[in-house]
Amino acid sequence: MKLYISATGIKRLAESSAAAAGDGAGDGGVCRRMKWTASGKRRLSHRTIRLFAGLLLPFLFVRFALLVLESAALCSSPIASGCLTWRIFGGSDAALLREELVRALLEATDGGGVGTVDGSNSEPVSFKDLVKDMSLNRQDLKAFAFKTKAMIAKMEHIVKTAQWHESMYWHLAAHSVPKGLHCLSLEMAEEYAVNAAARSRFPLPQYVHRLTDPSFHHVVLLTDNIVAASVVISSALKTSSSPEKLVFHVVTDKKTYTSMHAWFSVNVFDSAVVEVKGLHQYDWPHEVNVAVKEMLEIHHQIWNHNFRSLKEDLEYGNGNHHKIDGLSPSSVSLLNHIRVYLPELFPDLNKVVLLDHDVVVQRDISSLWDLDLNQKVVAAVVDSWCGTGCCPGQKYKDYFNFTNPIISSVLDKNRCGWLYGLNVFDLQRWRNSNITAVYNQWLKLSLNSGFELWHPGALPPALLAFENHVHTLDPSWHVAGLGHRYPLIDNHMLETAAVVHFSGPAKPWLEIGSSEVRDLWTRHINSSNNHIRKCGIVS
């Protein structure tokens, strides 16, 4: 026996269901009249009831089909084993309909691939089209099951594709250069060329000795972002109890040097000393130059390996969001990796505080220079702002490949990782250790292992190199994660944190940055500056 679906059948089923409902009410001995109040009391007409039932039953029918399909995956014989205990329709015809539908859905599920029994490649795109197609062609429930399965599979593919496209667009937006920042860099480069004041040497001669004086508080910034560097320095000075003791060392690349120099030449901070230096101005020994070149080359190879792997996933229809994050330009940025050579960058200093360029200082950090590191080299916050032992997405398993025995034999995958962003470095103790050599050894081991030891980025090899050299700071010093799409940060922690860090792709200078926290950053931009206004950096 085959049961067919038609629009007339659905209508009759709706009418019979409405009639059965009326009879059932009469059997109870109590006749309840449904009423509503608008301009007065009116009875629901039979036509209204039929219309309501006609609209509701198709949705109940689809719901029934989905429930049967789900039960079919759980039960080898749904009716015999009692997996389907609900009742939607009554009477012997309804029992036959249920039995036929169960059989058709089981056949569609066991059939594996998506398709229709008639070999047609055109699947309905909506429930309305499905009912119309079934009624016009007088197809049975087996055809209905296959067409429904094809529709669901097609919708799942559309959703998966849309999610993948969203990730790609997010990646492109996160790692592009905003027009305003590009404009400012060009403006300051022109200023350097035509304005003698923008080319003036700073700091002034009477302040040059502070650059190497250990009694001052030395802050290091490694950046090619002019506005970001200005925000870090401005926020640190506003919150400092002794701004006159602060010395800022801004290290940038060759292409940004003239613009960065011009900006801090014409925008002078009276209470602090600022130094701008390009990497091309360092006169390192030959062995250091070779080591830096090899380090950067290996990071480029890690990036290329990740890119090729992602390309293969795309060809086979597999989207890996984690690999997209690994394609960030920061993964191959020399400024992002050169921090492992801080002792060579500042040979005359013993202790420095390293701040990332996407942070904002909210309270005085002067006490960090008096901090006892307990014989350790670096002080950092372990990602535990949500409580003791809590690492939201920042455990070692999020950085390393623990299927590799080299990693699993030396690390605990559930261990919390410490953070870059706000760090105190004892450069003197660092020079007496082999941290930089260990870092380079791990890079070469990654090269020889096919780049499968960790995900691209600056932190994973640093976690390995600084093993047993980390002094833990109180979580209130540094709250990270504000650069994610929906930052889940405790408001109290956010307000009391000494430094807030926009780690993640949604930087505050990008349009995709979260509006809830972006104001923490924009409030430190001088909106009255002519160049800032001309480039439209602050709307």
XYZ file of C-alpha atoms in Angstrom:
539
model
C 0.000 0.000 0.000
C 1.257 3.480 -0.893
C -0.022 6.697 0.635
C 0.177 9.874 -1.400
C 0.305 13.490 -0.256
C -1.979 16.136 -1.721
C -3.131 19.586 -0.709
C -6.749 18.279 -0.626
C -5.732 15.513 1.731
C -4.139 17.963 4.120
C -7.305 20.103 4.017
C -9.578 17.129 4.725
C -7.306 15.995 7.515
C -7.570 19.451 9.018
C -11.393 19.355 8.824
C -11.627 15.880 10.367
C -9.274 16.877 13.162
C -11.402 19.920 13.948
C -14.577 17.789 13.953
C -12.978 15.157 16.173
C -11.959 17.836 18.604
C -15.577 19.017 18.809
C -16.898 15.500 19.428
C -14.366 14.916 22.141
C -15.543 17.988 23.979
C -19.122 16.779 23.823
C -18.271 13.364 25.287
C -16.948 15.020 28.379
C -20.432 16.334 29.228
C -19.257 19.922 29.253
C -19.491 22.148 26.184
C -16.867 24.901 26.432
C -17.280 27.763 24.017
C -14.086 29.635 23.093
C -14.570 33.372 23.164
C -12.476 36.464 22.551
C -12.924 40.108 23.373
C -12.298 42.851 20.840
C -15.250 45.173 20.374
C -17.479 42.522 21.952
C -17.786 38.761 22.467
C -17.757 36.643 19.280
C -17.635 32.923 18.675
C -14.862 31.413 16.595
C -16.494 30.310 13.325
C -15.922 26.865 11.835
C -14.177 28.550 8.930
C -11.707 30.187 11.311
C -11.048 26.873 13.060
C -10.452 25.131 9.734
C -8.092 27.901 8.650
C -6.153 27.694 11.909
C -5.891 23.909 11.658
C -4.869 24.129 8.017
C -2.007 26.456 8.920
C -0.902 24.454 11.954
C -1.018 20.916 10.587
C 1.734 21.316 7.957
C 4.149 22.412 10.694
C 3.031 19.498 12.893
C 3.560 17.197 9.934
C 7.141 18.366 9.408
C 7.799 18.166 13.155
C 6.474 14.612 13.159
C 8.719 13.696 10.235
C 11.792 15.106 11.970
C 10.984 13.294 15.216
C 10.616 10.024 13.350
C 13.883 10.623 11.516
C 15.654 11.286 14.811
C 14.155 8.194 16.400
C 15.118 6.120 13.380
C 18.768 6.847 14.085
C 18.362 5.681 17.678
C 16.129 2.641 17.224
C 16.506 -0.233 14.798
C 12.739 -0.837 14.914
C 11.053 2.281 16.212
C 7.482 0.993 16.380
C 8.307 -2.472 17.725
C 10.636 -1.130 20.419
C 8.287 1.599 21.536
C 10.562 4.529 20.651
C 7.639 6.440 19.124
C 5.195 6.865 21.958
C 3.583 10.120 20.866
C 0.253 10.355 19.063
C -0.504 13.103 16.586
C -3.257 11.599 14.481
C -6.045 9.226 15.473
C -7.774 6.291 13.725
C -6.611 3.420 11.583
C -5.687 5.668 8.618
C -3.386 7.657 10.893
C -1.717 4.439 12.049
C -1.091 3.438 8.426
C 0.235 6.924 7.732
C 2.627 6.698 10.668
C 3.809 3.238 9.630
C 4.361 4.292 6.027
C 6.172 7.485 7.076
C 8.443 5.592 9.480
C 9.313 3.088 6.751
C 10.031 5.836 4.215
C 12.210 7.812 6.601
C 14.153 4.704 7.567
C 14.781 3.960 3.905
C 15.952 7.551 3.347
C 18.273 7.311 6.366
C 19.688 3.907 5.404
C 20.097 5.067 1.824
C 23.076 7.184 2.819
C 23.485 9.769 0.066
C 21.195 12.684 -0.629
C 18.911 12.286 -3.613
C 15.399 11.515 -4.798
C 13.886 8.280 -5.920
C 13.105 9.606 -9.386
C 16.662 10.761 -10.019
C 15.711 14.452 -10.158
C 18.355 16.947 -9.126
C 15.930 19.767 -8.381
C 14.980 19.808 -4.714
C 12.268 22.088 -3.281
C 13.674 25.055 -1.393
C 10.785 25.537 1.044
C 8.041 23.531 2.726
C 5.447 25.211 0.502
C 7.317 24.105 -2.618
C 7.680 20.598 -1.173
C 3.916 20.203 -0.591
C 3.168 21.631 -4.039
C 5.654 19.276 -5.702
C 4.330 16.236 -3.854
C 0.672 17.033 -4.589
C 1.188 17.818 -8.298
C 3.303 14.751 -9.015
C 1.351 12.454 -6.644
C 4.530 11.090 -5.112
C 4.490 8.742 -2.144
C 6.001 9.154 1.322
C 9.281 7.568 0.263
C 9.814 10.379 -2.208
C 8.802 12.855 0.485
C 11.431 11.454 2.866
C 14.209 11.658 0.287
C 13.256 15.176 -0.777
C 13.075 16.310 2.849
C 16.503 14.837 3.532
C 17.900 16.584 0.458
C 16.408 19.904 1.571
C 17.925 19.602 5.057
C 21.352 18.666 3.662
C 21.237 21.600 1.260
C 20.318 24.011 4.053
C 23.134 22.677 6.252
C 25.595 23.208 3.388
C 24.368 26.778 2.890
C 24.760 27.553 6.601
C 28.242 25.996 6.751
C 29.343 27.938 3.668
C 27.981 31.187 5.104
C 29.862 30.615 8.364
C 33.083 29.967 6.462
C 32.634 33.117 4.376
C 31.968 35.097 7.539
C 35.254 33.843 9.027
C 37.148 34.798 5.873
C 35.604 38.288 5.778
C 36.354 38.700 9.494
C 39.968 37.685 8.882
C 40.349 40.192 6.027
C 38.746 43.004 8.040
C 40.855 42.254 11.115
C 44.191 42.361 9.305
C 43.634 45.256 6.950
C 45.082 48.733 7.486
C 42.339 51.316 8.119
C 42.338 54.282 5.774
C 42.787 56.688 8.685
C 45.981 55.034 9.940
C 47.412 54.836 6.434
C 46.545 58.508 5.916
C 48.273 59.519 9.150
C 51.440 57.625 8.242
C 51.598 59.395 4.873
C 50.854 62.766 6.449
C 53.666 62.391 8.974
C 56.096 61.159 6.310
C 55.375 64.323 4.350
C 55.787 66.363 7.527
C 59.192 64.766 8.049
C 60.199 65.767 4.519
C 59.066 69.410 4.574
C 59.173 70.418 8.244
C 62.551 70.788 9.923
C 60.917 70.519 13.358
C 59.643 67.056 12.450
C 63.210 65.973 11.757
C 64.662 67.375 14.961
C 66.568 65.010 17.230
C 64.932 64.037 20.485
C 65.106 63.754 23.378
C 66.882 67.008 24.083
C 70.602 66.741 24.990
C 69.966 67.331 28.702
C 67.670 64.268 28.785
C 69.713 61.811 26.715
C 71.359 60.286 29.804
C 67.959 59.052 30.974
C 67.838 56.568 28.102
C 70.385 54.354 29.884
C 69.890 55.453 33.498
C 68.577 52.423 35.490
C 67.028 54.685 38.124
C 64.276 55.658 35.645
C 61.271 53.567 34.658
C 61.889 52.224 31.164
C 58.910 51.198 29.004
C 59.439 49.382 25.687
C 57.007 49.503 22.744
C 57.563 47.455 19.574
C 55.149 48.846 16.991
C 54.567 50.341 13.570
C 51.221 51.902 14.601
C 51.593 55.625 15.338
C 48.196 56.130 16.971
C 48.510 52.976 19.088
C 51.924 54.043 20.403
C 50.539 57.482 21.238
C 47.595 55.969 23.146
C 49.866 53.709 25.227
C 52.170 56.583 26.181
C 49.338 59.037 26.822
C 47.389 56.612 29.041
C 50.528 55.641 30.995
C 51.389 59.283 31.687
C 47.846 60.196 32.760
C 47.742 57.430 35.359
C 51.345 57.623 36.613
C 52.145 59.021 40.042
C 55.648 59.932 38.801
C 55.382 60.666 35.051
C 58.725 62.478 35.098
C 60.454 59.146 35.830
C 59.056 57.396 32.759
C 61.227 56.784 29.694
C 59.535 55.322 26.604
C 61.563 53.407 24.025
C 59.546 53.094 20.785
C 61.125 50.562 18.421
C 59.703 50.459 14.907
C 60.623 49.208 11.427
C 62.388 51.071 8.635
C 59.275 51.955 6.623
C 57.535 53.539 9.624
C 60.532 55.213 11.223
C 60.268 58.652 9.538
C 56.503 58.912 10.246
C 56.901 57.770 13.861
C 59.828 60.159 14.398
C 57.881 63.089 12.931
C 54.838 62.366 15.124
C 56.732 62.397 18.423
C 58.860 65.348 17.287
C 55.841 67.622 16.859
C 53.737 66.048 19.637
C 55.972 66.419 22.657
C 55.152 65.000 26.109
C 56.582 67.508 28.595
C 56.648 65.158 31.584
C 58.441 62.171 30.031
C 61.245 61.216 27.675
C 60.410 59.427 24.419
C 62.921 57.716 22.139
C 62.072 56.480 18.638
C 64.469 54.052 17.012
C 64.263 51.933 13.862
C 65.488 48.353 13.714
C 67.755 49.375 10.844
C 69.638 51.695 13.226
C 70.919 48.888 15.467
C 74.530 47.840 14.957
C 74.421 44.209 16.068
C 77.236 41.667 15.854
C 77.177 39.419 12.808
C 76.070 36.330 14.771
C 73.034 38.184 16.139
C 72.040 39.355 12.649
C 72.303 35.797 11.367
C 70.248 34.415 14.274
C 67.508 37.029 13.781
C 67.370 36.289 10.053
C 67.086 32.532 10.666
C 64.376 33.103 13.294
C 62.257 35.193 10.932
C 62.774 32.737 8.068
C 61.493 29.822 10.178
C 58.418 31.822 11.205
C 57.780 32.522 7.510
C 58.015 28.803 6.769
C 55.564 28.049 9.603
C 53.178 30.590 8.084
C 53.551 29.109 4.595
C 52.947 25.598 5.943
C 49.795 26.784 7.679
C 48.632 28.516 4.488
C 49.128 25.407 2.348
C 47.275 23.284 4.892
C 44.393 25.750 4.931
C 44.300 25.766 1.127
C 43.929 21.977 1.117
C 41.077 22.226 3.610
C 39.325 24.717 1.339
C 39.678 22.405 -1.651
C 38.029 19.577 0.296
C 35.358 21.823 1.788
C 36.727 21.811 5.328
C 36.938 25.162 7.116
C 39.435 25.456 9.971
C 38.918 28.725 11.843
C 41.994 28.219 14.000
C 44.224 28.037 10.939
C 42.738 31.297 9.633
C 43.796 33.033 12.841
C 47.290 31.682 12.265
C 47.507 33.615 8.987
C 47.655 36.915 10.841
C 50.418 39.247 9.563
C 51.722 39.400 13.140
C 52.757 35.748 12.753
C 55.579 36.845 10.440
C 56.181 40.359 11.786
C 59.747 40.991 12.887
C 58.490 43.495 15.452
C 56.365 40.734 16.973
C 59.244 38.250 17.275
C 62.178 40.548 18.022
C 61.132 40.741 21.694
C 63.137 37.560 22.268
C 66.213 39.743 21.623
C 65.394 42.437 24.196
C 68.796 42.095 25.947
C 70.488 42.918 22.612
C 68.067 45.786 21.906
C 68.838 47.427 25.258
C 72.323 46.340 26.342
C 72.619 49.135 28.923
C 69.364 48.441 30.796
C 68.717 45.932 33.576
C 64.925 45.987 33.893
C 62.204 47.062 31.467
C 58.416 46.838 31.215
C 57.230 45.653 27.816
C 53.785 46.873 26.724
C 52.023 45.702 23.576
C 50.743 48.474 21.333
C 47.093 47.367 21.738
C 46.896 48.066 25.478
C 45.557 50.929 27.564
C 47.025 51.771 30.982
C 44.286 52.501 33.525
C 46.227 52.894 36.767
C 49.734 53.591 37.998
C 52.247 50.870 37.066
C 55.290 52.450 38.781
C 55.518 49.685 41.376
C 56.419 47.150 38.676
C 59.993 48.443 38.557
C 60.388 47.707 42.275
C 58.904 44.229 41.936
C 60.952 41.291 43.201
C 60.842 38.637 40.481
C 62.092 35.902 42.846
C 65.078 35.005 40.683
C 62.866 34.759 37.586
C 63.402 36.468 34.237
C 59.894 37.574 33.286
C 56.822 38.588 35.277
C 53.484 37.960 33.582
C 49.823 37.379 34.300
C 48.576 33.848 33.846
C 45.257 33.925 32.044
C 43.115 33.444 35.151
C 41.092 36.633 35.515
C 37.936 34.521 35.889
C 39.226 32.781 39.009
C 41.857 30.389 40.316
C 42.780 27.793 37.723
C 40.449 29.257 35.116
C 41.985 29.642 31.648
C 39.299 30.695 29.150
C 40.752 29.439 25.873
C 44.369 29.941 26.977
C 45.538 26.524 28.089
C 48.604 24.889 26.600
C 46.369 22.636 24.498
C 45.195 25.791 22.673
C 48.774 26.568 21.604
C 50.466 23.201 21.107
C 49.899 19.972 19.208
C 49.743 17.331 21.928
C 49.424 14.499 19.432
C 53.138 15.004 18.854
C 55.203 13.035 21.415
C 57.834 15.787 21.602
C 55.232 18.154 23.055
C 53.222 15.660 25.122
C 56.380 14.428 26.854
C 57.380 17.841 28.228
C 54.140 19.829 28.681
C 50.806 19.516 30.490
C 47.961 20.287 28.088
C 45.715 21.656 30.868
C 48.292 24.105 32.160
C 47.465 27.818 31.928
C 49.630 29.897 29.619
C 51.026 33.268 30.640
C 50.332 36.318 28.513
C 52.228 38.856 26.496
C 50.898 42.422 26.755
C 52.246 43.574 30.124
C 55.550 42.004 31.125
C 58.453 42.885 33.391
C 61.820 41.601 32.165
C 64.975 41.282 34.234
C 67.431 41.753 31.364
C 70.480 41.158 33.527
C 69.279 37.725 34.635
C 68.182 37.014 31.065
C 71.736 37.632 29.825
C 72.999 35.093 32.347
C 70.604 32.426 31.084
C 70.269 30.516 27.804
C 66.654 31.532 27.088
C 67.279 32.971 23.626
C 69.337 29.917 22.638
C 66.562 27.592 23.850
C 64.043 29.629 21.840
C 66.070 29.163 18.650
C 66.565 25.472 19.395
C 62.817 24.955 19.577
C 62.379 26.823 16.290
C 64.839 24.462 14.574
C 63.123 21.464 16.165
C 59.817 22.730 14.784
C 61.448 23.037 11.360
C 62.730 19.451 11.512
C 59.337 18.192 12.750
C 57.378 19.563 9.815
C 56.023 22.594 11.720
C 53.536 20.438 13.628
C 54.600 21.286 17.199
C 52.524 24.435 17.740
C 50.150 26.855 16.075
C 51.648 29.956 14.403
C 52.341 32.885 16.692
C 54.950 34.491 18.925
C 53.772 33.067 22.248
C 54.081 29.244 21.847
C 57.896 29.163 21.392
C 58.218 31.781 24.145
C 56.251 29.545 26.539
C 58.800 26.820 25.861
C 61.870 29.077 26.101
C 60.799 30.761 29.352
C 59.808 27.505 31.050
C 60.622 27.790 34.796
C 61.605 31.462 34.354
C 58.168 33.076 34.905
C 57.039 35.006 37.966
C 53.248 35.182 38.185
C 51.580 38.587 38.554
C 48.218 39.196 40.148
C 45.467 38.973 37.483
C 44.368 42.554 38.227
C 47.514 43.818 36.527
C 46.501 42.672 33.075
C 43.082 41.799 31.616
C 43.248 40.498 28.041
C 40.752 39.374 25.423
C 39.095 42.700 24.578
C 39.923 42.197 20.912
C 37.499 39.350 20.390
C 34.090 39.689 18.794
C 32.139 39.328 22.023
C 34.562 39.961 24.906
C 33.308 38.192 28.026
C 35.057 40.249 30.670
C 33.877 40.756 34.224
C 32.985 44.434 34.611
C 34.680 44.729 38.001
C 37.903 43.222 36.637
C 37.705 45.507 33.623
C 37.340 48.627 35.753
C 40.064 47.758 38.255
C 42.667 46.322 35.843
C 45.930 48.229 35.630
C 46.216 47.406 31.921
C 43.464 46.295 29.528
C 44.627 44.446 26.447
C 42.788 44.292 23.116
C 44.298 40.917 22.291
C 42.451 39.246 19.451
C 41.600 40.310 15.897
C 39.131 43.124 16.718
C 41.594 45.910 17.499
C 40.100 49.185 18.793
C 41.257 51.119 15.701
C 39.200 48.809 13.453
C 35.510 49.185 12.672
C 34.912 45.591 13.776
C 36.130 46.441 17.286
C 33.571 45.961 20.040
C 31.737 49.224 20.707
C 31.307 48.266 24.384
C 35.044 48.519 25.090
C 36.411 50.666 22.257
C 35.862 53.865 24.246
C 38.546 52.721 26.696
C 40.993 53.276 23.847
C 39.545 56.220 21.892
C 39.325 58.472 24.960
C 43.124 58.765 24.897
C 43.278 60.058 21.301
C 43.802 63.800 20.912
C 40.825 64.577 18.673
C 41.880 68.234 18.396
C 45.098 67.296 16.572
C 45.005 68.600 12.974
C 46.387 65.386 11.479
C 43.994 63.235 13.509
C 41.029 65.286 12.314
C 42.225 65.404 8.696
C 42.570 61.633 8.513
C 39.246 61.028 10.265
C 40.680 58.666 12.845
C 38.110 59.698 15.446
C 34.607 60.128 14.063
